[in-house]
Tab-separated table of C-alpha atoms in Angstrom:
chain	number	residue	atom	x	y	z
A	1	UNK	CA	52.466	87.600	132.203
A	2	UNK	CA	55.154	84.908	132.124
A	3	UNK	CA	58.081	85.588	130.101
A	4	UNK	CA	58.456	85.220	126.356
A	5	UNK	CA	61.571	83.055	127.034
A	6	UNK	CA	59.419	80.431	129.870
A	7	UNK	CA	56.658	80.224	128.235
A	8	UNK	CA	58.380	78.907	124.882
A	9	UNK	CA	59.624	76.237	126.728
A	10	UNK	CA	55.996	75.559	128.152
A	11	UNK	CA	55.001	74.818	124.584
A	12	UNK	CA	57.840	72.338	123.822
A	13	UNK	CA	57.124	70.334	127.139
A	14	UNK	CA	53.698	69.600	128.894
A	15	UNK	CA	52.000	69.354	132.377
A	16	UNK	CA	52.864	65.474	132.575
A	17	UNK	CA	56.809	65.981	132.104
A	18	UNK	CA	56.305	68.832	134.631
A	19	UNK	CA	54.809	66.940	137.197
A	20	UNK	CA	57.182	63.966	136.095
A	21	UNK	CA	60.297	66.339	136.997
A	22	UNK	CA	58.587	67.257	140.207
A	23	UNK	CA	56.067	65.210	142.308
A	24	UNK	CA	55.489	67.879	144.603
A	25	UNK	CA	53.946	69.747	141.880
A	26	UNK	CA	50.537	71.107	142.952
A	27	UNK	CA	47.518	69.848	140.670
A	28	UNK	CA	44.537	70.401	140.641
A	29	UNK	CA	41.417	68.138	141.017
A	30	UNK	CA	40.596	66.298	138.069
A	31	UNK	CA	36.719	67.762	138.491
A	32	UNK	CA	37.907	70.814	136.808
A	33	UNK	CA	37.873	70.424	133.550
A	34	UNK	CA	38.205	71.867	130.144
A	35	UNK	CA	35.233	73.521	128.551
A	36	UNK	CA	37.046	75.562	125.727
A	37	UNK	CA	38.770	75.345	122.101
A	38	UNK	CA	42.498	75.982	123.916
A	39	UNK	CA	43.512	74.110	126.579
A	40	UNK	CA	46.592	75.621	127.347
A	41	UNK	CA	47.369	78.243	130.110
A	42	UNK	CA	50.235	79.864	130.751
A	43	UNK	CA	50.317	82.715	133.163
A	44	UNK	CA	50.024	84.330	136.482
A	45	UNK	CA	47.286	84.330	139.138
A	46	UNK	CA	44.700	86.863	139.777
A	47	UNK	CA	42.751	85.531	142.577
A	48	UNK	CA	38.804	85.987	143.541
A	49	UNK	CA	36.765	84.350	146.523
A	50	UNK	CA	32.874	84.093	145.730
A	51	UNK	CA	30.408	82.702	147.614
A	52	UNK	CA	26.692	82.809	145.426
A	53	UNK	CA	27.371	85.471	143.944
A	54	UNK	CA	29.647	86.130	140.855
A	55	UNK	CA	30.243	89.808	141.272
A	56	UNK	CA	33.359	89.788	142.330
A	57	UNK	CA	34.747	87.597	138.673
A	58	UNK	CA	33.433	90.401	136.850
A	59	UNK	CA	35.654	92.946	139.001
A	60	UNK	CA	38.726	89.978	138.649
A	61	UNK	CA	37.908	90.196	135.088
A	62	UNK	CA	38.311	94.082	134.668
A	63	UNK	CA	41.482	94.382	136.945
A	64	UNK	CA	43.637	91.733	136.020
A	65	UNK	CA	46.449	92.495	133.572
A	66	UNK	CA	47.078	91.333	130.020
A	67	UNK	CA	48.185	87.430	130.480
A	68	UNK	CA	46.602	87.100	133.707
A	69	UNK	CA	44.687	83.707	134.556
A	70	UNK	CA	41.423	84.367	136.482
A	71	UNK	CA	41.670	81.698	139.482
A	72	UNK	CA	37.732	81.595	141.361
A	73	UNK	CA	37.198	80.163	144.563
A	74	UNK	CA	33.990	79.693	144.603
A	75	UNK	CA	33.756	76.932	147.062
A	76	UNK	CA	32.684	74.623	144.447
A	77	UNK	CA	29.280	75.744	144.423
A	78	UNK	CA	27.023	73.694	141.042
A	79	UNK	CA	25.809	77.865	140.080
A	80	UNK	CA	27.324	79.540	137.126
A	81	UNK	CA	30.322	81.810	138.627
A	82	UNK	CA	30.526	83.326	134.407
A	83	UNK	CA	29.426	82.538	130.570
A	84	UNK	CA	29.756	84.216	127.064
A	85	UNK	CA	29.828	87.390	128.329
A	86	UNK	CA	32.893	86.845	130.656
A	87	UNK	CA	34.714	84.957	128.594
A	88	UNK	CA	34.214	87.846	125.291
A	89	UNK	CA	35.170	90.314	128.157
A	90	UNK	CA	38.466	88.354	128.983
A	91	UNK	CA	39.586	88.084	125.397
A	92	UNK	CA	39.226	91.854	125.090
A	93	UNK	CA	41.675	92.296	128.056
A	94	UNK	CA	44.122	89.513	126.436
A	95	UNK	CA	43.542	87.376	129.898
A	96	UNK	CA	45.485	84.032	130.007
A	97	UNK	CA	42.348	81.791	131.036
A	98	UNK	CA	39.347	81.256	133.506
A	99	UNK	CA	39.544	78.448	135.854
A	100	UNK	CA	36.703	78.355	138.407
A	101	UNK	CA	36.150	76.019	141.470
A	102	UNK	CA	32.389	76.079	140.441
A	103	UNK	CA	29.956	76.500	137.593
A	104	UNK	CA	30.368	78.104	134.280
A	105	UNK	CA	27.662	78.515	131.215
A	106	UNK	CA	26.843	79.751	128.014
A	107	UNK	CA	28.793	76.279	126.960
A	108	UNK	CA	27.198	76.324	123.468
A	109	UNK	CA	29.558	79.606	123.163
A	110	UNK	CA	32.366	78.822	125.574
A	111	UNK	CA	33.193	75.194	123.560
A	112	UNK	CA	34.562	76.648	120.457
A	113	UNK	CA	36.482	79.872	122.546
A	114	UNK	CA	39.770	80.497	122.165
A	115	UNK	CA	40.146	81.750	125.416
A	116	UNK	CA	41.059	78.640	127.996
A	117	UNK	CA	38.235	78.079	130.413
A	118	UNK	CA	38.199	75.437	133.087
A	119	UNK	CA	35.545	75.279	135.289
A	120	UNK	CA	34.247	71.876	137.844
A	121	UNK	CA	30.519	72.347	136.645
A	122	UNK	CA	28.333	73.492	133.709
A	123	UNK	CA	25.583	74.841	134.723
A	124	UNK	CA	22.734	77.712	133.695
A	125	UNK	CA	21.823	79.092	137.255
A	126	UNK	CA	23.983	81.850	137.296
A	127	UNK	CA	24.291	83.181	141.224
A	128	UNK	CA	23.806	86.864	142.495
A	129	UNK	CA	25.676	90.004	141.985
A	130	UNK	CA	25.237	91.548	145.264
A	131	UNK	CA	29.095	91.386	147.185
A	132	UNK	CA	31.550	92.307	145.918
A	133	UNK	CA	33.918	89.211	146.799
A	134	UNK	CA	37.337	88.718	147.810
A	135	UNK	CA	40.278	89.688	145.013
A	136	UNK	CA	44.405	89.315	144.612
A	137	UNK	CA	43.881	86.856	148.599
A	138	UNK	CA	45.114	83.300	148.646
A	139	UNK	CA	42.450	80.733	147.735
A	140	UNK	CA	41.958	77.112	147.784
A	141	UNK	CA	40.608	75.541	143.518
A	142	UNK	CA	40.963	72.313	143.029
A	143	UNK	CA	41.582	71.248	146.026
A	144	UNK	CA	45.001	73.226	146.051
A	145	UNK	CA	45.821	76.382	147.554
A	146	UNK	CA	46.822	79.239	145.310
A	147	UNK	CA	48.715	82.836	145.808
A	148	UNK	CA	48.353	85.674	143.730
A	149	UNK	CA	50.910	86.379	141.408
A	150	UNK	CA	51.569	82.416	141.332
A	151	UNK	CA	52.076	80.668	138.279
A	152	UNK	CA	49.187	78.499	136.222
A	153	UNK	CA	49.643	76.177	133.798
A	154	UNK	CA	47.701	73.507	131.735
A	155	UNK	CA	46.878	71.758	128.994
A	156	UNK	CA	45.172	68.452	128.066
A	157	UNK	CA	46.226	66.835	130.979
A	158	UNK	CA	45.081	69.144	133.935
A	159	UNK	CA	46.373	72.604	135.656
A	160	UNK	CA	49.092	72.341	137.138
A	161	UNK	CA	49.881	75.782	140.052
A	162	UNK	CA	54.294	76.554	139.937
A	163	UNK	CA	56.148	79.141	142.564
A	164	UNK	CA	57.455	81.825	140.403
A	165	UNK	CA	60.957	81.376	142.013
A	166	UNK	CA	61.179	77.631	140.223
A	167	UNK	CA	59.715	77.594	137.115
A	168	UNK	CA	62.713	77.763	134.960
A	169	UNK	CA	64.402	74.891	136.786
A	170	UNK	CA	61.114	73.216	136.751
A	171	UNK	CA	60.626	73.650	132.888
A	172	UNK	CA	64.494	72.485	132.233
A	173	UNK	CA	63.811	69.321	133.769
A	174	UNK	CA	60.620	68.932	132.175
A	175	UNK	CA	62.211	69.176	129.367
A	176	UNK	CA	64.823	66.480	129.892
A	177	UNK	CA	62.319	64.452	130.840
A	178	UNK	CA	60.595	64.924	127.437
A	179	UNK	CA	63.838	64.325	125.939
A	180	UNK	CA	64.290	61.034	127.827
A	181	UNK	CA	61.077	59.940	126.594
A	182	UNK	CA	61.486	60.422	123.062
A	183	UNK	CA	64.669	58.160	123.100
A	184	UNK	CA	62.248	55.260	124.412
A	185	UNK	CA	59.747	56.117	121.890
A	186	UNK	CA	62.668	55.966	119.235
A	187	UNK	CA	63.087	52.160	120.645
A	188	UNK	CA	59.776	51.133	120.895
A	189	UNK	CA	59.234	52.564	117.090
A	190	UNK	CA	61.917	49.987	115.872
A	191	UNK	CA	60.517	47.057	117.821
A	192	UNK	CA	62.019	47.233	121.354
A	193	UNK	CA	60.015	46.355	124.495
A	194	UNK	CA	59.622	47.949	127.342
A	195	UNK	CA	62.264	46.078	129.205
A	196	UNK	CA	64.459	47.075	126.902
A	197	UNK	CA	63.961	50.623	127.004
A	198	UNK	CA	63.271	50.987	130.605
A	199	UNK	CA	65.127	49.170	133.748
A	200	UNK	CA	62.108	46.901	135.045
A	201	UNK	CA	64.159	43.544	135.240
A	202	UNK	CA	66.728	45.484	137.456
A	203	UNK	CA	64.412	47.642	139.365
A	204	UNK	CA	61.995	44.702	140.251
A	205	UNK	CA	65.184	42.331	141.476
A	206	UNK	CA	66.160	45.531	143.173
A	207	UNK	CA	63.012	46.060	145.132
A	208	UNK	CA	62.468	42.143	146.020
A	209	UNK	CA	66.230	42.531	147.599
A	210	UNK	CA	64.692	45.864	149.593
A	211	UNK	CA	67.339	47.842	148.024
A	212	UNK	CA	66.691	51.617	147.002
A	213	UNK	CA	66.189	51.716	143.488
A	214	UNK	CA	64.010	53.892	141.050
A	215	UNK	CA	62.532	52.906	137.496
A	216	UNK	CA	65.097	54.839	134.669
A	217	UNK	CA	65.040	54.736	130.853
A	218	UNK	CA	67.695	52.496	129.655
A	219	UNK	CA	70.182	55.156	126.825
């Protein structure tokens, strides 16, 4: 579960300012998207590899710990990987989410969940339950490879996947890139423009000359 201290400052900055602070950040494919109430997702990985067959969520589901977010590899296969049931199950373990690289149902329940569910199809073929699948390995959703025990988080914007080891530094600079913005918004709300909240005059001459240069709020 990430700590009480991190993930306030999740909730005071978002997925864009992280990604903003870092561009390496690891994202996830914009074909998994948000089929719940909540969007956001804070916590760490608990892994499962599926091929067909959704056996192995289920098992996911009943091992992972209290704030855990079930990651599924499931090769991004259209067939239902979990539904209602799954998602009632998870709530009952306090799980952090469900993101699947595949198909999820039962979206009549799943839309007003609390529980944050992301998942690249909706489907109501639901595969087999005859392997038990691969749990707690490194797997590949979204496009992006994740480790156990790695940090997930989303919102609105996407899913985002953070090394444990730089999250805090991460989320600082998130945050003073939040704080940034809000002094531009402070601008534009009392009738500046762009260029005179942001350096796009400089940066542009700057660029034309072939000179290293980077676009910067304007304080």
């Amino acid at each position: 579960m990430l700590a009480d201290h991190l993930a306030a400052k999740f909730r005071s900055v978002d997925t864009t300012a992280l990604c903003d602070a870092d561009k390496s950040t690891r994202v996830l494919d914009s074909g998994i998207r948000l089929r719940s109430a909540e969007p956001r997702i804070a916590g760490t990985a608990f892994t499962v590899r599926c091929r067909g067959d959704f056996f192995g969520v289920l098992r996911a589901i009943e091992s992972a710990a209290p704030g855990d977010v079930i990651v599924v590899d499931g090769g991004g296969s259209d067939i239902a990987f979990a539904g209602e049931l799954f998602a009632r199950g998870a709530l009952v373990r306090q799980l952090g989410g469900i993101i699947v690289d595949g198909g999820y149902r039962d979206i009549g329940y799943v839309r007003d969940c609390p529980l944050p569910i992301y998942s690249r199809f909706v489907t109501p073929m639901a595969g087999t339950t005859a392997d038990l699948g691969e749990l707690q390995i490194p797997v590949e959703c979204g496009g992006v490879q994740v480790t156990p025990g790695e940090l997930i988080l989303a919102d609105e914007e996407g899913v985002i996947v953070v090394d444990p080891g730089r999250i805090e530094a991460l989320l600082d600079a998130a945050a003073g890139v939040k704080a940034a913005e809000a002094g531009v918004v402070e601008k534009l709300d009392a009738g500046s423009t762009l260029s005179e909240a942001v350096n796009v005059v400089a940066h542009a001459e700057a660029l034309r000359r072939g000179e290293p240069s980077a676009l910067a709020f304007l304080v």
